[in-house]
Amino acid sequence: MADLYPQEGPGQSVGAGDGVLENGGFALSTPAQPSTVDSHLEVICGPLLNYRRMNLSSDSATWYGSVLIVTRPGQKQPQLHLRQAGPVSHDSNGEQINGFESSGRNFTVLGTKLYEDPDKCFWRFSISVPLEAYEARWEYMIPTFQYVAGDEAHSPWDFVVPAAHQSMRIMFHSCNGFSVGTDTESWAGPALWNDVLRVHARRPFHVMIGGGDQIYNDSVRVDGPLREWTEITNPIKRQAHDFNGELRAACDDYYYKNYVRWYGQEPFKSANGRIPQINIWDDHDIIDGFGSYVDSFMKCSVFRGIGGVAYKYYCLFQHHIAPPKSTYTTDAPQTMESVNGTAGIDPRQLVNTFVLEEEEEDPRWILGKRPGPYVEERSRSLYMRLGRRIAFVGIDARTERTRHQINYPDTYDAIFDRLEREVAAANGEIKHLILLLGVPIAYPRLAWLENFITSPFMAPIRLLNKRFGFAGSLFNKFDGQVDLLDDLDDHYTARHHKRERRELIQRLQEFSKQHSVRVTILGGDVHLAALGRFYSNLDLQIPIENDYRYMVNVISSAITNKPPPKVVANILARRNKIHHLDSATDETLMDLFDKQPGGVEKSASWNKVTMPSRNYACITEIDPFPANGSVEPPNDSAQGTDENAPAQRPKDGHSPLHPGEENAGTTHKAADGVSSTSSLRGGLDVAIRVEIEQGNKDGITEGYGLSSKYTAFHISRGSQLTTVPSLVPLLTVASPETGH
């Protein structure tokens, strides 16, 4: 295939983005340079494709991303050849139609060394491609690429970027791994990624969003270097245990190899190289419950140490950025406190090691003002455009987390300040905000279970466990609390987070009100699928199109981990009351699951709101342009048909609140994860794809769909901004009291 990628000549660019190898790395001494026996690039892991940001200025609309590979040390600087393979088009069923020949756009990008030690080297190819008037496919190859393990390299790889006037097609997933003790063979491993790739083949995803737990590192305490520490029975001795350089090195080796193992496993491996990723992390990317145990235990050296190691490989594998130069150890006191927002430097960790010094932070980052309480690093939340009309924010809700807080107040201030600036600069183009949280925020309350677990009734059982090991499976090995408590404390609906949750939702409501932007929230973590939403109290009689309080929470979890027992899902469904966030805002889960997937029983037949089966979600903007390409609204709206009102006035929040929610489920147009033909132009089609049969290696799913509402919108085609006659009143004119 090398002849498909001509070498650079006059008029061709070399090193698009920051592809030229940067100087300024940090190394105490140069890593050993083993002689290369042959000309092959010896690859351990990769390629991993990431989406970084987008410049949508009218004169030079550009997509920015990166490709990461991990190689053996001492390799020559690798190159990546990139070419445009032409437009992507679809028939009415979403099937791809072959595009045209290559446009002649070809680039060669040089690898940037991010990190190297005597065992491995991380290379980043920073790529940028122009956005065209059409959805475009790009192909890339890496000359002499060869896996060390002998696996076949399916080169060239390809990915798809939207047209300049399009919003991105999104795939959302979470909990992409297995809890300790799970029989992974009975679940056929990460089988649902086969379905992701099938849907991607019909109509490509432009981005896949990882909502946390992209990898499960929990086994570090079972068959990894923390096993002996975990088995210390005396909690005082366990808490006082040091985290010296030797233990740090062993944990570093464990986390690195676990990433290589998981990211190199098919079919997840294939998706990594073809669908650009955006990720935030959650507890299992570090260890189960990290951040939500009692403060005195979270401050112990072992937990702070693995927090630093996990952050290092999170930066490299999931974000393609250079890691901190050192991580926390007790025998290097300078690493135990933050210096300029990162752990202090331990010269021993830099022997024969290179760490790139990034010249500047990528614009996608919203950095915390100060380090987290248990990780000596600043939080990294994300902002980027997902195409023309969708903005995205991913909140790092783990770096700053404690049992009593999720994020610092000044982190929320920084996020909303960034949103205000970006929306103002977009001049009315942004019509949707997708907010990524690690856990659901519109979800049934479990206060009754919290109260029982922390009640005096548990004290005798806890004492028996401490002295005799009674009911050992009920209590965790870390702080001795009931094992379920850290999961409950992770929830926004936990009593510790009640005020923080309310303030976040109210700030989102005010943002939506001021800017006519519809907010959609993504959340995972809970190992089942559901669809929550906030909305104005129905007594206020505010139409959804005018309701800035209306926000959908797409809950999709897990794509790989096993679901909870159906009795748990049914209990949650029983707890699906209409809750009151405040005097004007209600919330509840909606009926989405009209039948059991493929006729296979997953939950009670009456349970329409929680689905305990592996799943992922697809989100597609409903084309604002009518099929004929004009900028006029559909004829029925022009003739005065009010398609924004439900067929029947909703009795309560359990009823459909607008036409996009009516007939939600398997018969909805959006259910296949491909279609976007709803009449609610400018809204979002949402599909949750649910696994039918446990252990089916093909990962066959059934889809459940609905459409989310929109507000008045503008469309930019080329350089011309056209105002589309609104099918609904502007959201900002709605009065909270009257809706008029």
XYZ file of C-alpha atoms in Angstrom:
740
model
C 0.000 0.000 0.000
C 2.971 2.344 0.281
C 2.549 3.580 -3.302
C -0.835 5.036 -2.311
C 0.974 7.596 -0.184
C 3.486 9.523 -2.297
C 6.381 11.167 -0.527
C 6.248 14.887 0.043
C 6.901 17.125 -2.899
C 6.305 20.761 -3.759
C 3.012 22.002 -2.347
C 2.564 19.091 0.076
C 2.787 19.540 3.834
C 5.019 17.614 6.178
C 4.184 17.348 9.862
C 0.592 18.549 9.913
C -0.404 19.868 13.338
C 2.519 19.412 15.749
C 3.741 16.297 14.016
C 7.414 17.257 13.836
C 9.336 15.786 16.756
C 9.570 18.405 19.454
C 12.678 19.206 21.460
C 12.411 20.130 25.087
C 11.801 16.683 26.552
C 13.053 15.928 30.047
C 15.492 13.107 30.703
C 18.098 12.651 33.395
C 19.989 10.385 31.022
C 19.277 9.133 27.541
C 17.417 5.793 27.329
C 19.350 2.880 26.005
C 19.255 2.684 22.209
C 19.140 -0.991 21.190
C 20.257 -1.728 17.691
C 17.459 -2.392 15.241
C 17.853 -5.805 13.639
C 15.659 -4.978 10.656
C 13.682 -2.044 9.273
C 10.376 -2.913 10.947
C 8.711 -0.527 13.362
C 8.208 -2.810 16.374
C 4.765 -1.941 17.735
C 3.475 -3.126 21.108
C 0.061 -1.420 21.059
C -1.999 0.791 18.781
C -2.952 2.604 16.755
C -5.320 4.501 19.061
C -7.220 7.347 17.396
C -8.382 10.427 19.330
C -10.459 13.482 18.480
C -9.100 16.708 19.981
C -10.990 19.730 18.688
C -12.347 21.555 15.662
C -11.837 24.997 14.162
C -15.013 26.063 12.364
C -13.994 29.451 11.070
C -15.507 30.101 7.662
C -12.171 30.408 5.840
C -10.381 27.322 7.231
C -12.623 24.767 8.924
C -10.286 22.105 10.362
C -10.537 18.836 12.300
C -7.767 18.053 14.801
C -6.960 14.625 16.174
C -4.102 12.319 17.067
C -2.911 8.745 16.648
C -0.925 6.971 19.371
C 1.317 3.936 19.070
C 3.485 2.206 21.665
C 6.712 0.719 20.369
C 9.841 -0.869 21.671
C 12.427 1.728 22.723
C 15.196 2.866 20.416
C 13.074 3.028 17.238
C 13.621 5.551 14.489
C 11.179 8.443 14.439
C 8.096 6.929 12.776
C 5.966 8.545 10.101
C 2.260 8.434 9.388
C 0.904 8.842 5.867
C -2.574 10.303 5.600
C -4.768 10.736 2.548
C -8.367 11.619 1.847
C -10.235 8.683 0.316
C -13.224 10.703 -0.856
C -16.816 11.369 0.236
C -19.026 9.044 2.250
C -22.688 8.852 1.251
C -25.622 6.674 2.256
C -28.834 5.320 0.867
C -32.161 5.685 2.656
C -31.376 2.668 4.866
C -28.072 4.059 6.018
C -26.004 1.682 3.889
C -22.767 3.189 2.660
C -22.420 4.020 -1.016
C -18.926 3.945 -2.432
C -17.421 7.380 -2.682
C -15.279 8.949 -5.367
C -11.565 8.634 -5.897
C -9.171 10.364 -3.545
C -9.247 14.136 -3.647
C -5.475 14.194 -3.857
C -5.040 15.529 -0.324
C -2.013 13.722 1.130
C 0.008 14.434 4.251
C 2.963 12.907 6.035
C 3.123 13.412 9.794
C 6.190 12.795 11.922
C 5.813 11.104 15.276
C 6.338 13.064 18.488
C 7.949 11.087 21.277
C 5.877 11.530 24.443
C 7.612 9.102 26.771
C 10.364 6.503 26.617
C 11.956 4.191 29.153
C 13.992 0.987 28.720
C 10.821 -1.044 28.057
C 8.597 1.062 25.804
C 8.143 4.262 23.849
C 4.952 6.269 23.232
C 4.621 8.165 19.935
C 1.922 10.679 19.038
C 1.028 11.704 15.509
C -0.870 15.001 15.711
C -3.031 15.314 12.619
C -5.250 18.006 11.192
C -7.489 17.689 8.155
C -9.628 20.254 6.352
C -13.406 19.937 6.589
C -15.067 19.676 3.208
C -18.560 20.360 1.902
C -19.098 16.598 2.169
C -18.604 13.924 4.840
C -15.105 12.632 4.113
C -13.224 9.400 4.714
C -9.534 9.574 5.538
C -7.080 6.684 5.414
C -3.793 6.442 7.262
C -0.899 4.021 7.350
C 2.345 3.801 9.279
C 5.221 2.461 7.133
C 7.009 -0.703 8.338
C 4.395 -1.158 11.099
C 4.700 -4.613 12.633
C 3.266 -5.935 15.899
C 5.825 -7.392 18.291
C 3.307 -10.092 19.218
C 3.010 -11.158 15.568
C -0.604 -10.025 15.104
C -1.648 -8.961 11.637
C -1.794 -5.201 11.109
C -4.964 -4.325 9.184
C -3.477 -1.355 7.382
C -4.516 1.102 6.143
C -6.872 2.273 8.879
C -9.589 4.790 8.154
C -11.848 7.267 9.926
C -14.623 9.640 8.901
C -15.033 13.352 9.619
C -18.275 15.298 9.166
C -18.899 17.840 6.470
C -18.292 21.446 7.441
C -22.042 22.033 7.856
C -22.738 18.794 9.781
C -22.801 17.876 13.439
C -21.020 14.705 14.510
C -22.565 11.268 14.810
C -21.790 10.056 18.325
C -21.333 6.688 19.962
C -21.347 6.700 23.783
C -20.188 3.898 26.089
C -18.979 3.275 29.630
C -17.731 0.477 31.888
C -15.601 -1.170 29.219
C -14.099 -3.946 31.326
C -14.863 -6.633 33.888
C -15.114 -6.476 37.646
C -12.881 -8.783 39.655
C -14.258 -12.334 39.754
C -16.402 -12.097 36.623
C -16.402 -15.126 34.339
C -15.313 -13.229 31.247
C -15.662 -16.263 28.957
C -19.357 -16.585 29.750
C -19.765 -13.012 28.527
C -17.641 -13.539 25.388
C -15.364 -10.679 26.376
C -16.007 -7.253 24.830
C -18.440 -8.707 22.282
C -20.636 -5.601 21.877
C -17.810 -3.844 20.049
C -18.687 -6.147 17.138
C -22.097 -4.488 17.016
C -20.489 -1.056 17.268
C -18.398 -1.887 14.212
C -21.451 -3.178 12.329
C -23.381 0.034 12.957
C -20.250 2.024 12.096
C -20.034 0.172 8.770
C -23.625 1.151 7.917
C -23.243 4.789 8.902
C -19.915 5.857 10.407
C -19.553 7.353 13.843
C -17.471 10.518 13.852
C -16.553 10.123 17.515
C -16.909 7.653 20.374
C -17.230 9.078 23.864
C -15.939 7.058 26.800
C -17.808 7.932 29.976
C -15.315 6.385 32.382
C -13.991 2.930 33.274
C -12.528 2.482 29.801
C -10.335 -0.079 31.545
C -10.692 -1.969 34.837
C -7.514 -1.912 36.940
C -9.094 -3.460 40.051
C -7.118 -6.692 39.799
C -4.013 -4.815 40.951
C -5.179 -5.833 44.448
C -6.011 -9.461 43.538
C -3.233 -10.758 41.300
C -1.117 -7.615 41.106
C 1.451 -5.899 43.307
C -1.107 -4.716 45.899
C -2.212 -8.211 46.852
C -0.003 -8.456 49.953
C -1.035 -4.980 51.078
C -4.726 -5.776 50.616
C -4.372 -8.905 52.759
C -3.037 -6.974 55.757
C -5.814 -7.555 58.287
C -4.978 -4.720 60.644
C -6.563 -1.569 59.137
C -4.129 0.724 60.997
C -1.105 -1.104 59.554
C -2.719 -1.184 56.113
C -3.358 2.561 56.195
C 0.194 3.314 57.403
C 1.919 1.199 54.730
C 4.433 3.109 52.649
C 4.533 3.395 48.848
C 8.231 3.322 48.053
C 9.998 3.366 44.729
C 9.995 -0.423 44.444
C 6.228 -0.693 44.938
C 5.665 2.247 42.600
C 7.699 0.534 39.868
C 5.737 -2.697 40.302
C 2.399 -0.843 40.082
C 3.667 1.145 37.093
C 4.457 -2.109 35.300
C 1.030 -3.544 36.181
C -0.976 -0.540 34.918
C 1.032 -0.325 31.695
C 0.664 -4.027 30.882
C -3.034 -4.023 31.725
C -3.583 -1.165 29.258
C -1.616 -3.007 26.568
C -3.584 -6.206 27.173
C -7.004 -4.544 27.116
C -6.414 -2.043 24.321
C -4.940 -4.806 22.205
C -7.983 -7.104 22.544
C -10.353 -7.500 19.609
C -12.852 -6.203 18.668
C -12.150 -3.180 20.892
C -8.742 -2.956 19.244
C -10.257 -2.441 15.779
C -12.627 0.256 17.019
C -9.703 2.105 18.633
C -7.983 2.573 15.306
C -11.064 3.630 13.316
C -13.339 5.734 15.542
C -11.818 8.833 17.174
C -12.181 8.807 20.959
C -12.955 11.352 23.679
C -12.579 10.062 27.235
C -12.977 11.013 30.856
C -11.959 8.678 33.645
C -13.800 7.162 36.596
C -12.845 5.022 39.568
C -12.033 1.724 37.810
C -9.504 3.495 35.587
C -7.648 3.758 38.919
C -9.205 1.220 41.313
C -12.743 0.500 42.470
C -14.159 3.308 44.624
C -11.180 5.648 44.346
C -12.179 8.994 45.849
C -15.295 7.763 47.639
C -13.794 6.019 50.656
C -13.412 7.834 53.979
C -10.932 10.708 53.827
C -8.454 9.231 56.313
C -8.101 6.112 54.183
C -8.041 7.934 50.849
C -5.021 9.894 52.122
C -3.023 6.726 52.758
C 0.185 6.444 50.780
C -0.786 3.371 48.754
C -3.955 4.958 47.399
C -2.220 8.246 46.591
C 0.560 6.279 44.929
C -1.643 4.250 42.597
C -3.626 7.435 41.875
C -0.452 8.958 40.445
C 0.483 5.863 38.440
C -3.035 5.526 37.005
C -3.014 9.228 36.057
C 0.254 8.708 34.154
C -1.154 6.015 31.894
C -4.534 7.725 31.630
C -2.708 10.711 30.113
C -0.769 8.554 27.672
C -3.284 5.948 26.501
C -6.540 7.892 26.765
C -5.458 11.462 25.921
C -2.167 11.143 24.013
C -0.396 13.727 26.171
C 2.888 13.549 28.042
C 2.541 12.301 31.629
C 3.924 13.939 34.776
C 7.682 13.540 35.101
C 7.251 11.726 38.412
C 4.496 10.175 40.472
C 3.967 9.890 44.220
C 6.342 7.809 46.367
C 6.986 7.959 50.094
C 10.779 7.718 49.722
C 10.852 10.809 47.493
C 9.137 13.424 49.704
C 9.197 16.013 46.922
C 6.608 13.935 45.034
C 4.173 13.926 47.946
C 3.100 17.519 47.375
C 2.176 19.377 44.221
C 4.629 21.823 42.654
C 3.051 24.121 40.054
C 0.054 21.822 39.774
C 1.908 18.522 39.383
C 3.916 16.097 41.494
C 7.461 17.154 42.305
C 10.343 15.555 40.417
C 12.035 12.371 41.636
C 15.348 12.019 39.721
C 15.325 8.247 40.228
C 12.174 7.917 38.112
C 13.912 9.679 35.221
C 16.962 7.457 34.933
C 17.126 6.236 31.316
C 13.736 7.866 30.800
C 12.528 10.614 28.471
C 9.393 12.683 29.171
C 8.262 15.303 26.687
C 7.699 18.819 27.960
C 4.578 19.972 26.150
C 5.078 23.492 24.829
C 1.509 24.481 25.647
C -1.759 22.894 26.706
C -4.157 21.902 23.942
C -7.207 24.241 23.773
C -9.553 21.350 24.565
C -8.539 21.376 28.234
C -10.342 23.110 31.094
C -7.765 22.706 33.837
C -8.580 22.751 37.521
C -7.099 25.592 39.520
C -5.428 23.321 42.087
C -4.504 19.654 42.496
C -6.942 17.025 43.614
C -7.021 15.921 47.252
C -5.600 12.448 46.585
C -3.882 12.816 43.188
C -1.153 15.446 42.948
C -2.460 16.732 39.627
C -4.999 19.250 38.388
C -8.283 17.971 36.974
C -8.666 17.863 33.205
C -12.171 18.596 31.977
C -12.803 18.907 28.250
C -14.435 21.313 25.824
C -14.711 20.883 22.059
C -17.197 21.300 19.230
C -18.790 18.130 17.906
C -19.413 19.566 14.487
C -21.425 22.600 13.476
C -24.233 22.787 16.048
C -23.130 20.642 19.017
C -20.807 21.686 21.833
C -19.352 19.143 24.251
C -18.129 19.338 27.840
C -16.719 16.354 29.728
C -16.288 16.950 33.447
C -13.364 15.270 35.181
C -15.344 14.118 38.199
C -12.661 11.840 39.659
C -9.458 13.868 40.193
C -11.108 16.227 42.708
C -13.595 13.757 44.177
C -13.992 13.034 47.855
C -16.810 11.369 49.715
C -18.331 14.826 50.241
C -17.590 16.596 46.940
C -17.413 15.782 43.256
C -15.658 18.906 41.978
C -14.282 22.098 43.463
C -16.576 25.144 43.086
C -13.897 26.984 41.077
C -13.815 24.084 38.604
C -17.507 24.573 37.862
C -16.823 28.309 37.485
C -14.060 27.582 34.955
C -16.335 25.246 32.976
C -19.215 27.712 32.735
C -16.854 30.605 31.974
C -15.483 28.588 29.058
C -18.996 27.766 27.854
C -19.997 31.427 27.929
C -16.962 32.409 25.846
C -17.431 29.619 23.323
C -21.145 30.198 22.804
C -20.573 33.928 22.363
C -17.814 33.263 19.799
C -20.034 30.794 17.915
C -22.507 33.590 17.155
C -25.652 31.503 17.512
C -24.463 28.324 15.762
C -24.422 26.114 18.867
C -27.857 24.578 19.440
C -26.966 21.583 21.621
C -24.672 21.069 24.592
C -23.734 17.469 25.369
C -22.478 17.177 28.940
C -20.565 14.052 29.942
C -20.651 12.950 33.576
C -19.147 9.779 35.006
C -22.390 8.729 36.699
C -26.087 9.431 36.047
C -27.607 12.576 37.504
C -31.326 11.960 36.771
C -31.654 8.638 38.562
C -33.783 6.992 41.269
C -32.919 7.891 44.845
C -31.349 5.208 47.042
C -31.391 7.181 50.285
C -33.242 4.359 52.023
C -30.342 1.991 51.274
C -27.762 4.571 52.364
C -29.646 5.076 55.609
C -29.745 1.346 56.329
C -26.054 0.767 55.540
C -24.948 3.630 57.806
C -27.504 2.943 60.555
C -26.740 1.556 64.045
C -28.233 -1.768 62.904
C -25.040 -2.436 60.928
C -22.702 -1.837 63.882
C -22.864 -5.401 65.350
C -22.305 -6.952 61.922
C -19.379 -4.608 61.280
C -17.826 -5.600 64.633
C -18.203 -9.302 63.873
C -16.589 -8.754 60.488
C -13.663 -6.887 62.025
C -12.966 -9.549 64.665
C -13.973 -12.791 62.986
C -14.416 -12.035 59.274
C -18.168 -12.579 59.486
C -20.033 -11.591 56.271
C -16.710 -10.862 54.619
C -18.170 -10.378 51.157
C -20.336 -7.572 52.488
C -17.402 -5.350 53.471
C -14.592 -3.953 51.339
C -10.932 -4.635 52.043
C -9.959 -0.989 52.130
C -11.741 1.090 54.781
C -13.873 -1.691 56.276
C -17.155 -0.074 55.240
C -20.026 -1.881 53.545
C -18.785 -2.587 50.025
C -21.798 -0.996 48.344
C -21.339 2.308 50.162
C -18.611 3.661 47.874
C -20.874 3.032 44.865
C -23.748 4.860 46.530
C -21.475 7.750 47.510
C -20.365 8.002 43.881
C -23.899 8.939 42.811
C -24.973 12.529 42.322
C -28.170 11.517 44.100
C -26.239 10.549 47.270
C -27.113 12.742 50.223
C -23.527 14.070 50.412
C -23.842 15.497 46.895
C -27.429 16.741 47.004
C -26.579 20.456 47.102
C -23.787 20.192 44.517
C -26.126 18.308 42.189
C -28.917 20.850 42.503
C -26.573 23.784 41.872
C -25.092 22.140 38.781
C -28.527 21.479 37.250
C -29.699 25.005 38.025
C -26.600 26.500 36.389
C -27.257 24.354 33.316
C -30.853 25.588 33.266
C -29.719 29.207 33.379
C -27.186 28.562 30.606
C -29.903 26.936 28.465
C -32.284 29.803 29.155
C -29.796 32.516 28.246
C -28.462 30.933 25.052
C -31.340 28.830 23.645
C -29.135 25.740 23.853
C -30.659 22.338 24.538
C -28.668 20.362 27.148
C -28.302 16.568 26.873
C -26.449 14.708 29.635
C -24.542 11.429 29.251
C -23.842 9.160 32.225
C -22.702 5.590 32.792
C -21.326 3.605 35.766
C -24.523 1.807 36.895
C -24.307 -1.239 34.552
C -27.781 -0.837 33.129
C -29.558 1.331 30.559
C -32.152 3.997 31.298
C -33.366 7.397 30.106
C -33.822 10.098 32.751
C -34.983 13.637 32.239
C -35.491 16.914 34.055
C -38.429 19.142 33.062
C -40.590 21.954 34.391
C -43.327 20.986 36.800
C -46.306 20.229 34.564
C -48.519 22.540 36.616
C -46.577 25.414 35.044
C -47.897 24.277 31.617
C -44.696 25.151 29.760
C -44.376 23.461 26.334
C -41.202 21.420 26.086
C -39.890 23.532 23.206
C -39.979 26.528 25.564
C -38.752 24.617 28.586
C -35.130 25.359 29.395
C -35.416 22.908 32.298
C -35.999 19.979 29.917
C -32.779 17.919 29.817
C -32.420 14.281 28.839
C -29.941 12.076 30.718
C -28.883 9.175 28.458
C -27.741 6.407 30.827
C -25.706 3.769 29.008
C -23.704 1.197 30.962
C -22.009 -1.227 30.639
C -20.711 -2.018 27.175
C -18.580 -4.877 28.552
C -19.044 -5.456 32.288
C -21.822 -7.749 33.459
C -25.170 -6.151 34.401
C -26.681 -6.336 37.889
C -29.259 -9.034 38.724
C -32.712 -8.276 37.385
C -34.044 -7.941 40.936
C -31.823 -4.853 41.345
C -33.148 -3.330 38.134
C -36.700 -4.012 39.285
C -36.082 -2.409 42.682
C -34.753 0.697 40.933
C -37.826 0.739 38.715
C -40.047 0.587 41.807
C -38.157 3.601 43.146
C -38.800 5.569 39.952
C -40.885 8.246 41.585
C -41.436 11.772 40.310
C -38.812 13.690 42.267
C -38.683 17.422 42.788
C -35.280 19.024 42.284
C -36.789 22.327 43.338
C -40.193 23.977 43.309
C -40.181 24.297 39.500
C -38.181 21.234 38.322
C -39.282 17.603 38.325
C -37.357 14.534 37.256
C -38.029 10.889 36.490
C -37.031 7.998 34.239
C -39.164 7.542 31.135
C -40.659 4.356 29.680
C -38.227 3.346 26.941
C -38.070 -0.438 26.998
C -41.353 -1.489 25.410
C -40.333 -5.155 25.273
C -37.513 -7.463 26.320
C -34.561 -7.473 23.884
C -35.037 -10.200 21.317
C -37.709 -11.709 23.535
C -35.059 -12.725 26.103
C -36.165 -11.896 29.642
C -33.875 -9.383 31.312
C -36.220 -7.794 33.846
C -39.856 -7.947 34.928
C -42.351 -7.428 32.102
C -43.755 -4.358 33.881
C -40.318 -2.734 34.146
C -40.086 -0.311 31.215
C -37.452 2.027 32.682
C -34.317 0.056 33.647
C -32.666 -2.525 31.380
C -30.046 -4.797 33.031
C -28.239 -5.896 29.898
C -25.008 -4.739 28.290
C -25.505 -1.750 26.014
C -24.170 1.374 24.303
C -25.796 4.479 22.820
C -25.923 6.239 19.444
C -26.742 9.947 19.103
C -27.394 11.585 15.746
C -28.566 15.084 14.952
C -31.820 15.081 12.992
C -30.909 16.860 9.794
C -32.103 20.470 10.076
C -32.345 20.617 6.289
C -35.450 19.119 4.680
C -34.844 16.302 2.227
C -35.173 18.629 -0.753
C -32.231 20.697 0.500
C -34.160 23.915 1.002
C -34.039 25.945 4.197
C -37.808 26.067 4.533
C -39.548 24.145 7.313
C -41.601 21.044 6.432
C -44.952 21.717 4.773
C -47.042 20.537 7.705
C -45.442 23.164 9.934
C -45.863 25.812 7.292
C -49.552 24.929 7.227
C -49.789 25.436 10.971
C -49.685 21.819 12.203
C -48.402 21.816 15.761
C -46.158 18.772 15.755
C -44.463 19.977 18.910
C -47.382 19.069 21.147
C -47.903 15.461 22.289
C -50.985 13.693 21.021
C -52.399 13.838 24.553
C -51.549 16.256 27.317
C -49.209 14.364 29.690
C -50.828 13.291 32.946
C -47.500 13.367 34.781
C -43.780 12.987 34.188
C -44.115 9.285 33.428
C -46.038 10.158 30.240
C -44.465 11.226 26.939
C -43.734 14.948 27.174
C -43.457 15.612 23.428
C -43.866 13.702 20.136
C -40.255 12.489 20.115
C -40.969 10.501 23.273
C -44.176 8.955 21.947
C -43.814 5.352 20.792
C -40.308 5.309 22.245
C -38.672 1.900 22.091
C -38.104 -0.741 19.444
C -40.572 0.679 16.890
C -39.212 4.223 16.995
C -37.412 5.393 13.840
C -34.224 6.084 15.795
C -33.980 2.565 17.264
C -31.563 1.197 14.644
C -28.880 3.688 15.664
C -28.525 4.738 12.041
C -31.625 6.661 11.041
C -32.132 10.368 11.689
C -35.367 11.013 9.820
C -37.625 12.257 12.589
C -39.801 15.273 11.818
C -38.274 17.068 14.831
C -35.643 18.721 12.672
C -32.625 20.005 14.528
C -33.252 17.686 17.495
C -31.302 14.563 18.417
C -32.167 10.952 17.675
C -31.034 8.662 20.497
C -30.739 4.867 20.342
C -29.664 2.551 23.140
C -28.470 -0.748 21.662
C -29.035 -3.614 24.120
C -27.369 -7.036 24.069
C -29.835 -9.859 23.439
C -27.963 -13.018 24.387
C -25.219 -13.366 26.980
C -22.149 -15.061 25.552
C -23.006 -14.455 21.900
C -19.632 -13.596 20.395
C -21.252 -11.511 17.660
C -22.763 -9.142 20.232
C -26.191 -9.000 18.581
C -28.359 -6.182 19.964
C -31.872 -4.774 19.900
C -32.309 -1.009 19.609
C -34.573 1.296 21.608
C -35.053 4.798 20.252
C -36.515 8.222 20.945
C -36.018 11.778 19.712
C -34.956 14.665 21.904
C -36.427 18.132 21.416
C -34.704 21.179 19.997
C -35.162 24.925 20.063
C -35.066 27.543 17.303
C -31.848 27.179 15.340
C -29.583 28.654 12.709
C -27.811 26.788 9.961
C -24.482 27.586 8.391
C -23.856 26.234 4.920
C -20.485 27.174 3.600
C -19.795 30.746 4.561
C -23.433 31.858 4.450
C -25.426 31.930 7.689
C -29.112 31.335 7.105
C -31.847 31.765 9.663
C -34.304 28.905 9.442
C -37.929 29.880 10.125
C -38.535 28.441 13.570
C -40.983 25.612 14.049
C -41.189 26.624 17.722
C -40.822 29.809 19.751
C -37.352 30.724 20.955
C -36.557 29.056 24.255
C -35.468 32.307 25.867
C -38.892 33.924 25.603
C -40.510 31.355 27.906
C -41.585 32.634 31.285
C -40.988 30.140 34.122
C -44.433 30.906 35.467
C -46.572 31.028 32.346
C -44.497 29.573 29.540
C -45.396 32.580 27.386
